[in-house]
Short mmCIF file of C-alpha atoms in Angstrom, two decimals:
data_model
loop_
_atom_site.label_atom_id
_atom_site.label_comp_id
_atom_site.label_asym_id
_atom_site.label_seq_id
_atom_site.Cartn_x
_atom_site.Cartn_y
_atom_site.Cartn_z
CA MET A 1 100.84 231.85 -11.70
CA SER A 2 97.85 229.87 -12.84
CA SER A 3 98.43 226.34 -11.54
CA VAL A 4 99.32 225.63 -7.92
CA PRO A 5 97.97 222.11 -7.31
CA SER A 6 98.84 219.17 -9.53
CA MET A 7 96.36 217.90 -12.10
CA GLN A 8 95.43 214.94 -9.89
CA THR A 9 94.92 217.21 -6.86
CA ALA A 10 92.77 219.55 -8.94
CA THR A 11 90.67 216.64 -10.20
CA ASP A 12 90.14 215.34 -6.68
CA SER A 13 89.26 218.85 -5.52
CA TYR A 14 86.67 219.19 -8.30
CA PHE A 15 85.15 215.81 -7.37
CA LEU A 16 84.89 216.70 -3.68
CA PHE A 17 83.54 220.13 -4.59
CA ARG A 18 80.77 218.52 -6.62
CA LEU A 19 80.02 216.07 -3.83
CA ILE A 20 79.43 218.94 -1.38
CA ASN A 21 78.02 221.60 -3.69
CA ASP A 22 75.54 219.28 -5.43
CA ALA A 23 74.12 218.13 -2.09
CA HIS A 24 72.19 221.38 -1.69
CA SER A 25 68.69 221.58 -0.23
CA PRO A 26 66.46 224.31 1.24
CA VAL A 27 67.54 223.33 4.77
CA GLY A 28 71.20 223.23 3.74
CA ASP A 29 70.89 226.63 2.04
CA MET A 30 69.41 228.11 5.21
CA PHE A 31 72.03 226.56 7.49
CA PHE A 32 75.19 227.12 5.45
CA GLY A 33 73.90 230.45 4.16
CA VAL A 34 74.09 231.83 7.70
CA VAL A 35 76.85 229.72 9.28
CA SER A 36 79.38 230.44 6.52
CA GLY A 37 79.10 234.11 7.49
CA LEU A 38 80.93 233.35 10.75
CA GLY A 39 84.15 233.69 8.77
CA ASP A 40 83.35 237.28 7.80
CA GLY A 41 86.16 239.60 8.85
CA LEU A 42 84.13 241.89 11.10
CA VAL A 43 82.44 238.95 12.83
CA ILE A 44 85.83 237.38 13.60
CA ALA A 45 87.25 240.70 14.80
CA LEU A 46 84.25 241.13 17.11
CA LEU A 47 84.69 237.63 18.53
CA CYS A 48 88.41 238.22 19.14
CA SER A 49 87.59 241.47 20.95
CA LEU A 50 85.05 239.67 23.12
CA VAL A 51 87.67 237.08 24.03
CA MET A 52 89.93 239.93 25.20
CA LEU A 53 87.37 240.77 27.89
CA PHE A 54 87.82 237.35 29.50
CA HIS A 55 91.23 236.11 28.31
CA LEU A 56 93.39 239.12 27.45
CA ARG A 57 96.39 237.12 26.23
CA LEU A 58 94.32 234.84 23.99
CA GLY A 59 92.19 237.71 22.74
CA ILE A 60 95.18 239.79 21.63
CA ALA A 61 96.91 236.74 20.13
CA SER A 62 93.79 235.77 18.19
CA MET A 63 93.26 239.32 16.91
CA LEU A 64 96.85 239.51 15.69
CA ALA A 65 96.61 236.03 14.16
CA PHE A 66 93.38 237.01 12.40
CA ILE A 67 94.94 240.18 10.95
CA VAL A 68 98.28 238.64 9.91
CA SER A 69 96.80 235.42 8.47
CA GLY A 70 94.17 237.47 6.63
CA LEU A 71 96.81 239.70 5.06
CA PHE A 72 98.87 236.65 4.07
CA ALA A 73 95.81 234.98 2.55
CA GLN A 74 95.08 238.11 0.52
CA LEU A 75 98.69 238.18 -0.67
CA LEU A 76 98.47 234.55 -1.79
CA LYS A 77 95.21 235.30 -3.58
CA ARG A 78 96.93 238.00 -5.63
CA ILE A 79 99.98 235.87 -6.33
CA PHE A 80 98.15 232.77 -7.55
CA ASP A 81 94.89 234.38 -8.80
CA MET A 82 93.10 231.01 -9.06
CA PRO A 83 89.62 230.97 -10.62
CA ARG A 84 86.61 230.21 -8.43
CA PRO A 85 84.17 227.37 -9.20
CA PRO A 86 81.61 229.45 -11.19
CA ALA A 87 84.40 230.55 -13.54
CA ILE A 88 85.32 227.03 -14.69
CA LEU A 89 82.43 224.71 -13.77
CA ASP A 90 78.82 224.56 -14.94
CA ASN A 91 75.71 224.50 -12.77
CA VAL A 92 77.42 225.65 -9.58
CA HIS A 93 75.01 226.20 -6.70
CA VAL A 94 75.87 229.65 -5.33
CA LEU A 95 74.76 231.25 -2.09
CA GLY A 96 74.96 235.03 -2.21
CA HIS A 97 76.94 236.73 -4.95
CA SER A 98 78.75 234.71 -7.60
CA LEU A 99 82.53 235.28 -7.52
CA THR A 100 85.01 234.26 -10.20
CA SER A 101 88.58 235.14 -9.16
CA HIS A 102 91.10 235.03 -6.28
CA SER A 103 89.95 231.65 -5.02
CA PHE A 104 93.14 230.30 -3.40
CA PRO A 105 93.21 230.27 -0.42
CA SER A 106 89.85 230.98 1.21
CA GLY A 107 89.99 234.11 3.35
CA HIS A 108 86.90 233.11 5.33
CA SER A 109 88.39 229.68 6.03
CA THR A 110 91.65 231.27 7.15
CA SER A 111 89.72 233.26 9.76
CA ASP A 112 87.75 230.14 10.68
CA GLY A 113 91.03 228.32 11.26
CA VAL A 114 92.09 230.94 13.81
CA MET A 115 88.86 230.34 15.72
CA VAL A 116 89.16 226.55 15.54
CA LEU A 117 92.48 226.53 17.38
CA LEU A 118 91.37 229.36 19.67
CA ALA A 119 88.53 227.18 20.95
CA PHE A 120 90.98 224.52 22.12
CA LEU A 121 93.23 227.15 23.71
CA ILE A 122 90.35 228.70 25.66
CA TRP A 123 89.24 225.34 27.02
CA SER A 124 91.08 222.10 26.18
CA ARG A 125 90.94 219.15 23.84
CA PHE A 126 89.05 217.24 26.54
CA ASP A 127 86.28 219.82 26.82
CA LEU A 128 83.18 219.31 24.69
CA ARG A 129 82.83 223.08 24.29
CA SER A 130 86.10 223.15 22.38
CA TRP A 131 84.92 220.50 19.96
CA ALA A 132 81.51 222.13 19.53
CA ILE A 133 82.94 225.56 18.69
CA ALA A 134 85.68 224.08 16.49
CA ALA A 135 83.10 221.99 14.61
CA LEU A 136 80.95 225.09 14.07
CA PHE A 137 83.81 226.98 12.44
CA VAL A 138 84.84 223.96 10.36
CA LEU A 139 81.25 223.82 9.11
CA ALA A 140 81.46 227.54 8.37
CA ALA A 141 84.51 226.82 6.22
CA ILE A 142 82.79 223.91 4.47
CA GLY A 143 79.96 226.33 3.81
CA ARG A 144 82.25 228.16 1.41
CA ILE A 145 82.33 225.00 -0.72
CA TYR A 146 78.61 224.40 -0.32
CA GLY A 147 78.01 228.03 -1.28
CA GLY A 148 79.93 227.66 -4.54
CA VAL A 149 82.71 230.19 -3.93
CA HIS A 150 85.68 227.95 -3.07
CA PHE A 151 87.21 224.57 -3.88
CA PRO A 152 88.09 222.15 -1.06
CA ILE A 153 91.82 222.86 -1.46
CA ASP A 154 91.14 226.59 -0.90
CA VAL A 155 89.33 225.79 2.32
CA ALA A 156 91.87 223.21 3.54
CA VAL A 157 94.80 225.59 3.01
CA GLY A 158 92.87 228.46 4.58
CA LEU A 159 92.05 226.47 7.72
CA THR A 160 95.66 225.30 8.01
CA LEU A 161 97.01 228.82 7.54
CA GLY A 162 94.67 230.21 10.19
CA MET A 163 95.45 227.51 12.75
CA ALA A 164 99.22 227.74 12.14
CA THR A 165 99.21 231.52 12.55
CA MET A 166 97.13 231.27 15.74
CA TRP A 167 99.58 228.73 17.15
CA LEU A 168 102.57 230.96 16.39
CA PHE A 169 101.01 233.99 18.03
CA TRP A 170 99.96 231.92 21.04
CA ARG A 171 103.54 230.74 21.46
CA TRP A 172 104.83 234.32 21.13
CA SER A 173 102.21 235.63 23.59
CA LYS A 174 103.77 233.61 26.41
CA CYS A 175 106.56 236.18 26.68
CA TRP A 176 104.19 239.16 26.83
CA PRO A 177 103.88 241.02 30.19
CA ILE A 178 100.15 240.26 30.40
CA GLU A 179 100.07 240.46 34.20
CA SER A 180 101.22 244.08 34.18
CA TRP A 181 98.77 244.92 31.40
CA GLN A 182 95.90 243.42 33.37
CA ALA A 183 96.74 245.67 36.35
CA SER A 184 95.47 248.64 34.32
CA GLN A 185 91.77 249.39 33.95
CA TRP A 186 92.44 249.91 30.26
CA SER A 187 92.91 246.14 29.95
CA TRP A 188 89.12 245.80 29.90
CA LYS A 189 88.02 249.32 28.96
CA THR A 190 89.88 249.29 25.65
CA PRO A 191 88.50 245.92 24.46
CA GLY A 192 85.08 247.02 25.69
CA PHE A 193 85.25 250.18 23.59
CA ILE A 194 86.40 248.18 20.56
CA VAL A 195 83.52 245.72 21.02
CA ALA A 196 81.03 248.59 21.20
CA VAL A 197 82.36 250.17 18.00
CA GLN A 198 82.47 246.88 16.11
CA ALA A 199 78.94 245.97 17.22
CA ALA A 200 77.70 249.38 16.06
CA VAL A 201 79.34 249.04 12.64
CA LEU A 202 78.05 245.49 12.24
CA GLY A 203 74.51 246.40 13.23
CA LEU A 204 74.19 249.64 11.28
CA GLY A 205 74.05 248.59 7.65
CA TYR A 206 77.14 246.36 7.35
CA HIS A 207 76.90 244.02 4.35
CA MET A 208 77.79 240.47 5.31
CA GLN A 209 79.81 238.08 3.19
CA PRO A 210 78.04 236.04 1.97
CA SER A 211 74.89 238.15 1.74
CA THR A 212 72.80 235.16 2.90
CA ALA A 213 74.42 235.54 6.34
CA GLN A 214 72.90 238.99 6.88
CA PRO A 215 70.93 237.77 9.95
CA LEU A 216 74.28 237.60 11.77
CA ALA A 217 74.50 241.38 11.39
CA LEU A 218 71.49 241.58 13.70
CA ILE A 219 72.23 238.70 16.08
CA MET A 220 75.93 239.30 16.72
CA PRO A 221 75.75 242.98 17.77
CA VAL A 222 72.92 242.34 20.21
CA ALA A 223 74.69 239.32 21.72
CA ALA A 224 78.01 241.23 21.92
CA LEU A 225 76.44 244.23 23.65
CA LEU A 226 74.69 241.98 26.18
CA VAL A 227 78.02 240.35 27.02
CA LEU A 228 79.68 243.76 27.22
CA MET A 229 77.00 245.08 29.59
CA HIS A 230 77.45 242.02 31.82
CA VAL A 231 81.23 242.50 31.95
CA TRP A 232 81.05 246.22 32.61
CA LYS A 233 78.42 245.74 35.30
CA GLY A 234 80.75 243.33 37.09
CA LYS A 235 83.79 245.62 36.71
CA LEU A 236 82.03 248.81 37.77
CA GLY A 237 79.95 247.14 40.49
#
């Protein structure tokens, strides 16, 4: 298939893409170049594992939602095989490597969508922390447009897919025997081990997507290990 959206939708998407992508600046490049990396698969997996240390039900639900929504997004990419902005538009401002195929939907934005809803499930819609974290991941998704690798429709569908999948897994998780799982020491040892492995992989030469977000490969492992040490100190103390 080569045409999912209607001609009018495509035209509107191109206009909005230009509005965001053409508004580039050195400060914007620095900000979105790093923030858009929050949707990288290993970063999201690490964050979900960290959530498991504090909210086991939400952590497992978010990890499953991340994996399932990511696989579904990759399937849709192969089915529709939509071209990316640099393949059909001129003078696209690109952060990192220029990509040309499998644009719809955005995989990064799908992962961002999982985190957007997760923020409101951890706290509530009345808590400013929820809105702050959700806004950060929405900006990360918008960064895929700013960075010249996705159209707005790719990002919008990705965010929706991620949030919908997270909601479904959250609903399903309510019938899980979490209380019995939490009675075992493995309920925190297993996520802790996973966090340690993911932090090691991320910090030891992992190539971020986009490449401009490489500083996250240094910041995230250190932050994750500090959190892990704090949790383990409390559990073992």
